[in-house]
Coordinates of C-alpha atoms in Angstrom, one line a residue:
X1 CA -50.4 -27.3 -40.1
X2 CA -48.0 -30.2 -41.4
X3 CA -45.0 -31.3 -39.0
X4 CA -44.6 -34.7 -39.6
X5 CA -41.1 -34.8 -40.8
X6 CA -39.1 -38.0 -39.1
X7 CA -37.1 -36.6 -35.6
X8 CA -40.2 -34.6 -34.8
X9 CA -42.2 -35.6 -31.2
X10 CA -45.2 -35.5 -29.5
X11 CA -44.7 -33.5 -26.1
X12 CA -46.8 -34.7 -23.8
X13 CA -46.1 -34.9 -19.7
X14 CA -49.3 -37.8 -20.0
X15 CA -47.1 -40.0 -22.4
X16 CA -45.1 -42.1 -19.4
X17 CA -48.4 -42.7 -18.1
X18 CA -50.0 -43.9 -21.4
X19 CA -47.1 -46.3 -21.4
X20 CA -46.8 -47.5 -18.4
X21 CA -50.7 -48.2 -18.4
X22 CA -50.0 -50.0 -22.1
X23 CA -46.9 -52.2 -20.3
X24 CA -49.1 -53.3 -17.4
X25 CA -51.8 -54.7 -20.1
X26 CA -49.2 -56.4 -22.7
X27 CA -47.7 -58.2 -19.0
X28 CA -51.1 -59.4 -18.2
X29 CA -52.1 -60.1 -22.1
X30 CA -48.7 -62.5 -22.0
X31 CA -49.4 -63.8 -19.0
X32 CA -53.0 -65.3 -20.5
X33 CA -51.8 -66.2 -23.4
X34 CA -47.4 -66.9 -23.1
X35 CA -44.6 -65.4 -24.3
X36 CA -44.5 -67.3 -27.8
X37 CA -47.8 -66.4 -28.9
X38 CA -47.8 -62.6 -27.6
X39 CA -44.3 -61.9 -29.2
X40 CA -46.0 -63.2 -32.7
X41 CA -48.7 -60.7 -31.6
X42 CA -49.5 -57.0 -32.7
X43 CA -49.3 -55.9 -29.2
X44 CA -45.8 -57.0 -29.3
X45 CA -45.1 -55.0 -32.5
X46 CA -46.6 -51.6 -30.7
X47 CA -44.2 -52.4 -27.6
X48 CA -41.1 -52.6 -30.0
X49 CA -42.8 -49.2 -31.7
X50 CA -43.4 -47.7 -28.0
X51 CA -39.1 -48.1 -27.1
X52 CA -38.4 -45.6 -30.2
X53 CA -41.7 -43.4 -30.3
X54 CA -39.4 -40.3 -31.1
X55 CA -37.7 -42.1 -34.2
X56 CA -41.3 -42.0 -35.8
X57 CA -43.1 -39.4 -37.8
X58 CA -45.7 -37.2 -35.9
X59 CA -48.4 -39.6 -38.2
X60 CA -47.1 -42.9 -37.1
X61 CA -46.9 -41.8 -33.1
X62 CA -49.9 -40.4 -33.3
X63 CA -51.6 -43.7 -34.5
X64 CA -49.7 -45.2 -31.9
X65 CA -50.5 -43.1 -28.6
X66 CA -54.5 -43.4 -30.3
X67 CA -54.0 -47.7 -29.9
X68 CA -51.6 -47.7 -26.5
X69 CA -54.5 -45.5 -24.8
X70 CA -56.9 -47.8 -26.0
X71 CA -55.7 -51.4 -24.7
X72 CA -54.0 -49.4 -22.1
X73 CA -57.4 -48.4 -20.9
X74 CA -59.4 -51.5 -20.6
X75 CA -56.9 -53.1 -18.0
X76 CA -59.3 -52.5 -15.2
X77 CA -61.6 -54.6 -16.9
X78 CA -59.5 -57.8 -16.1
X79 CA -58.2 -56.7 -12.9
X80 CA -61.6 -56.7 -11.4
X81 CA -63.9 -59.3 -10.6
X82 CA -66.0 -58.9 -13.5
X83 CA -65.9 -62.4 -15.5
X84 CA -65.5 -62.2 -18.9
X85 CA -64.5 -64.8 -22.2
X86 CA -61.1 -65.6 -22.7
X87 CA -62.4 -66.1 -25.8
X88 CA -63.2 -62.6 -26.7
X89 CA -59.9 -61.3 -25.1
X90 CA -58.0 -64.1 -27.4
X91 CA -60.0 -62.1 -30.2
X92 CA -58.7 -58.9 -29.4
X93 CA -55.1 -60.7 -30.3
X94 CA -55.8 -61.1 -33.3
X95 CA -55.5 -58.3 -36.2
X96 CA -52.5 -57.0 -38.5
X97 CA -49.3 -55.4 -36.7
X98 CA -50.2 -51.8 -38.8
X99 CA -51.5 -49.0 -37.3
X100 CA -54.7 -48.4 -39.1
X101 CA -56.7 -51.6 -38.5
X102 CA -59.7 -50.2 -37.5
X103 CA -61.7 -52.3 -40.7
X104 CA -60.6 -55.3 -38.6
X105 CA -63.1 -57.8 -36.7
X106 CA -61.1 -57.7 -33.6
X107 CA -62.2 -53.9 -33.2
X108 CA -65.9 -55.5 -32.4
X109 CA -64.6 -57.4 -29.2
X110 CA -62.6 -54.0 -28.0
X111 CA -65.5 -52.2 -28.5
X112 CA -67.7 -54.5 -25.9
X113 CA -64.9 -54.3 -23.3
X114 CA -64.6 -50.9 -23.6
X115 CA -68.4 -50.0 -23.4
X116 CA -68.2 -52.4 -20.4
X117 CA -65.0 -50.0 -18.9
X118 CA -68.1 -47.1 -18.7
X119 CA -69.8 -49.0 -16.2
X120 CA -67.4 -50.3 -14.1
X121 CA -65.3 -46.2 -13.9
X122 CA -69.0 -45.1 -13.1
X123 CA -70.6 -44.5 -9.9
X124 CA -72.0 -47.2 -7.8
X125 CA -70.9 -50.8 -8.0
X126 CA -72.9 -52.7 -10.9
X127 CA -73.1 -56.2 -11.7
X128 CA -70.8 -57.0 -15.2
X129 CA -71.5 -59.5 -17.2
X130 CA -69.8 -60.2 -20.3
X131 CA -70.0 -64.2 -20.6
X132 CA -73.6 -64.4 -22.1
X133 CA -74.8 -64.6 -25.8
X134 CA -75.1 -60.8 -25.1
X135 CA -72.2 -58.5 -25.2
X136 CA -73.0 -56.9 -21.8
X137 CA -76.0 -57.9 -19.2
X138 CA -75.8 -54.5 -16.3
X139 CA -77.4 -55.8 -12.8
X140 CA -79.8 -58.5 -14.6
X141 CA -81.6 -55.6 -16.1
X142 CA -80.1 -54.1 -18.9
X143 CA -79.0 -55.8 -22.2
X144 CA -76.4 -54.3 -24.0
X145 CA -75.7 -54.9 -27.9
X146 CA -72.5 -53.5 -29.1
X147 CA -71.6 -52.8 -32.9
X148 CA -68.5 -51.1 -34.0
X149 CA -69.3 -49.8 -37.8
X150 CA -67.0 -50.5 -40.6
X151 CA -69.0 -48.7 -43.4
X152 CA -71.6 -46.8 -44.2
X153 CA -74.0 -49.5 -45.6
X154 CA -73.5 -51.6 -42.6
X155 CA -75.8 -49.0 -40.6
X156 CA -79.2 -50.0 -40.5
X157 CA -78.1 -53.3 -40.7
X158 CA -76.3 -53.0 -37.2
X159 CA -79.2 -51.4 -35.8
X160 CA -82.1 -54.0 -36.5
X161 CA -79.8 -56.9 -35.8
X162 CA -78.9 -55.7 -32.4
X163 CA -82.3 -54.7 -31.5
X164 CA -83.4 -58.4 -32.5
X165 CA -80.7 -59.3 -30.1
X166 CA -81.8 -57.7 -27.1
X167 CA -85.4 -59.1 -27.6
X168 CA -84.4 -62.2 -28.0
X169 CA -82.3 -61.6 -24.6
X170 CA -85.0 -60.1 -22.9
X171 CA -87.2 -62.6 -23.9
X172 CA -84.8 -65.8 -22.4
X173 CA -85.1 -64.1 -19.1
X174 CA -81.6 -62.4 -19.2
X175 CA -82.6 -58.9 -19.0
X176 CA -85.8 -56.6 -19.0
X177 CA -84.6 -53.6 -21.3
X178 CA -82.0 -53.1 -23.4
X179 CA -79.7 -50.5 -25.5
X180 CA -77.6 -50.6 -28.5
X181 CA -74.7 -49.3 -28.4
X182 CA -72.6 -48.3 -31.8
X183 CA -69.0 -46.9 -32.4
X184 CA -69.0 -43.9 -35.6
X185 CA -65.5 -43.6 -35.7
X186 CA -64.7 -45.2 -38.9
X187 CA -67.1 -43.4 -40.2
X188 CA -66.7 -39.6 -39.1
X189 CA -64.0 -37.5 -41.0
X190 CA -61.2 -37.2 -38.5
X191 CA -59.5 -35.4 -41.1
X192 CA -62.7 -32.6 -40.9
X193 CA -62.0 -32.6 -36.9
X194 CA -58.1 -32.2 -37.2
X195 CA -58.1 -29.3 -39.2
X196 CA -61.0 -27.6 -37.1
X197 CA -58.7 -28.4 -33.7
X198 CA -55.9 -26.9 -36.2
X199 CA -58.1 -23.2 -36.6
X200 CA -59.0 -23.5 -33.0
X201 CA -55.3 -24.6 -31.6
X202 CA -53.8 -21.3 -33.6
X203 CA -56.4 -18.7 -32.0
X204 CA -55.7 -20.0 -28.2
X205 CA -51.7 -20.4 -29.1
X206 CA -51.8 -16.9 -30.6
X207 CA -53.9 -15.4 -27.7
X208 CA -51.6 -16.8 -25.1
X209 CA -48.2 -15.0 -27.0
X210 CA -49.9 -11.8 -26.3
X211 CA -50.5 -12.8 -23.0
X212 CA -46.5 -13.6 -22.6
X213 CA -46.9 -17.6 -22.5
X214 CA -44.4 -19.2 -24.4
X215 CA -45.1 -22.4 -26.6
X216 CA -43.8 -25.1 -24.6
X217 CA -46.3 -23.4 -22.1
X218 CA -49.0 -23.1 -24.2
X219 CA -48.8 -26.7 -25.0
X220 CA -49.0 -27.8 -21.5
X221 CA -52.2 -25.1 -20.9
X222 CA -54.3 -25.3 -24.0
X223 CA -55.2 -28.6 -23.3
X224 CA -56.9 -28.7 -20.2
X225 CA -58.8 -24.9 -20.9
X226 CA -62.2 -25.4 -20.2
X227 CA -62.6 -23.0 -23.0
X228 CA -60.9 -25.0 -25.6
X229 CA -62.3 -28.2 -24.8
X230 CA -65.8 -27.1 -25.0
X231 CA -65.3 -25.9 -28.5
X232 CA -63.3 -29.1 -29.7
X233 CA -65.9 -31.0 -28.1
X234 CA -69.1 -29.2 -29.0
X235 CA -67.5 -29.5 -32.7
X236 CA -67.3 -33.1 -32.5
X237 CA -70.6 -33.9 -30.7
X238 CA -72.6 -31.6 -33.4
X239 CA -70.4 -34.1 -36.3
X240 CA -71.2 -37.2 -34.5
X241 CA -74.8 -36.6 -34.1
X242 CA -75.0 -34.7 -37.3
X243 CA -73.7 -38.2 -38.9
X244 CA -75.8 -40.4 -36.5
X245 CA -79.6 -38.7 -37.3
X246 CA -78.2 -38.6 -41.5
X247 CA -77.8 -42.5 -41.4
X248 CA -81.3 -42.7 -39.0
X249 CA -83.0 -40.9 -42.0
X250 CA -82.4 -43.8 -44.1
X251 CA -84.6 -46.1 -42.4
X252 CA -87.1 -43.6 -41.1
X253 CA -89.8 -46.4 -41.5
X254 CA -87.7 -48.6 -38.9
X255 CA -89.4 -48.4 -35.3
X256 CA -87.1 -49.9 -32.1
X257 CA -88.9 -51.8 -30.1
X258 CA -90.7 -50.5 -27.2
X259 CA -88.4 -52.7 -24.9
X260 CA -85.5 -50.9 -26.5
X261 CA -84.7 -47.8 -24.2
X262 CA -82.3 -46.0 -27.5
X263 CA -78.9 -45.9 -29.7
X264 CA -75.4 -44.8 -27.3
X265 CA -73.1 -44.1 -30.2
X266 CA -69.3 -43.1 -29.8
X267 CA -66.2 -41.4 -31.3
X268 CA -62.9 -41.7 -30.8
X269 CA -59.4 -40.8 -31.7
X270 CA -56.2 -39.0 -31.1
X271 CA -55.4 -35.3 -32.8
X272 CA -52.3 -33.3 -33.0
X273 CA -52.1 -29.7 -31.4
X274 CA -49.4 -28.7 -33.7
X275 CA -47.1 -25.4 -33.4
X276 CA -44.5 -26.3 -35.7
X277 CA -41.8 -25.8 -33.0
X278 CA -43.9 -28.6 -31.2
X279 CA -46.9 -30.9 -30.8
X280 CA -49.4 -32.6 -28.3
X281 CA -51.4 -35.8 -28.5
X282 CA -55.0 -34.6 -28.3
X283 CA -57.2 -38.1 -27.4
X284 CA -60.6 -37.8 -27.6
X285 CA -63.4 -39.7 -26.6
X286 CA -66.9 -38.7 -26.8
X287 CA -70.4 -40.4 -26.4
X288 CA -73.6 -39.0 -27.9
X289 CA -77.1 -40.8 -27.1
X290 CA -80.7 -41.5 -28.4
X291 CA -83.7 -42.0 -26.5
X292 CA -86.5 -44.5 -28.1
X293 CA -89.6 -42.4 -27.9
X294 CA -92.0 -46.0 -28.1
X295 CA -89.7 -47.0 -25.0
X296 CA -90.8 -43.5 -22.9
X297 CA -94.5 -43.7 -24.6
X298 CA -95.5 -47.4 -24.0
X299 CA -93.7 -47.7 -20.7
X300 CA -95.5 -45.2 -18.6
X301 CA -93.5 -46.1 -15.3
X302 CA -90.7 -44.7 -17.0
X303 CA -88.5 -41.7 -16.0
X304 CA -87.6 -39.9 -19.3
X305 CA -85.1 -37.5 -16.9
X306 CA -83.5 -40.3 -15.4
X307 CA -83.1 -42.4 -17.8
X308 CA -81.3 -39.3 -19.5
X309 CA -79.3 -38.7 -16.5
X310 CA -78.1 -42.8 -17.4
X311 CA -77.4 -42.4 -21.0
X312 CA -75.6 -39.2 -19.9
X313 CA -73.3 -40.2 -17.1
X314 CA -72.4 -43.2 -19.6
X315 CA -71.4 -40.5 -22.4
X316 CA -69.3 -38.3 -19.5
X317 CA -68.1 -41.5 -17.9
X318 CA -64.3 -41.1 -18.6

């Protein structure tokens, strides 16, 4: 479905809190770094885009709603007492005031706050620590390498540098395991995934006008149906992981290191449930993991099921 003609809006009762959680970062982000620099900044430029979200074409407020949820997400990261570089957050600053900027470096800093956001939303109060040579130390035990892909080639690549990382951490005395954590979204087809959400959005809005729900309705329910999401999800996970194990095939020769407990890797983005007489922002964010079988074999102390149930609360963290 197309519906991206200027005038057009995204209906959502969760927008207000999107942007209110998006204000509260920019005051903070201006707070660090002053009004001059943050008005030269993109996060000014998405502010200014925020005030006239309507005026925009379903495309453009889509990309914006996908960046506002992002930044506006990490705040508790700074609230907290979790210390972190200014130098990293400075990083985040930086990047081009367009909407698709995801081949930008500043991407790799997000990524390491946000992977540190799963921790700190999860149960039980961990020790954060993003001031090291390592992205993320957990409670003095677990290292955490994060790499946010820009391309296909850069795969294997990622993976052996990071795992050379958290030896070398491990090995300094900063941690006795480790994980590597990697973000697929430049690389899955999010065009593939909106027009499987497009299939799936007609058969529940056509179900619930037999059932007498109107559209405005419908837009409000389909949503949050268990039904639905475990069908956009399940889609999305089997695409991630289908990617994932494709790219692993490569360097099939490649063993982690026995130290190395497996790969976390993410997706994320924001979709349109479209009607043509409306549409809703559809953010998605979903985590997929892989267990080092040399970690579980030559570690014989080792829980496999817990250290499932780990990877797993991370990957239904938020």
């Amino acid at each position: 479905m197309s519906h991206s003609q200027e005038g057009s809006s995204i209906n959502n009762k969760e927008i207000s809190h999107l942007k209110n959680e998006y204000i509260k970062f920019t005051e903070f982000l201006c707070s660090v770094i002053g009004e001059d620099k943050f008005k030269k900044s993109k996060f000014w430029f998405f502010q200014k885009q925020l005030s006239k979200l309507h005026e925009l074409d379903l495309t453009d407020q889509k990309k914006l709603l996908s960046i506002i949820n992002k930044y506006g997400r990490i705040l508790p990261i700074f609230e907290g007492d979790i210390d972190y570089l200014k130098s990293n957050l400075l990083k985040i600053v930086a990047g081009s005031h367009t909407y698709s900027n995801l081949s930008e470096s500043h991407n790799d800093f997000y990524f390491e706050f946000d992977m540190a956001l799963r921790y700190l939303l999860g149960k039980g109060k961990r020790k954060i620590n993003i001031t090291s040579d390592c992205d993320i130390i957990i409670d003095d035990d677990i290292a955490i390498e994060c790499k946010f892909l820009h391309g296909e080639n850069g795969f294997e690549h990622n993976i052996r540098k990071a795992e050379k990382q958290i030896v070398n951490r491990i090995e300094s005395g900063l941690a006795k395991r480790g994980f590597i954590s990697i973000d697929l979204s430049q690389l899955v087809s999010g065009k593939d995934i909106q027009n499987f959400i497009d299939t799936i959005f007609l058969e529940f809005l056509n179900q619930n006008k037999v059932l007498g729900l109107n559209t405005r309705d419908s837009h409000s329910q389909i949503p949050h149906n268990k039904n639905f999401q475990k069908i956009i999800a399940g889609y999305i996970n089997q695409n991630i992981e289908y990617y994932y194990y494709k790219a692993k095939k490569t360097y099939k020769h490649f063993k982690l290191d026995p130290r190395v407990c497996g790969v976390f890797f993410q997706y994320e983005d924001t979709f349109l449930l479209d009607s043509e007489e409306l549409a809703t922002g559809l953010p998605i964010r979903i985590g997929c993991y892989d267990i080092n079988k040399r970690y579980i074999a030559e570690n014989q102390f080792i829980d496999e099921e817990a250290l499932k149930k780990e990877f797993h609360s991370l990957a239904n963290g938020i």
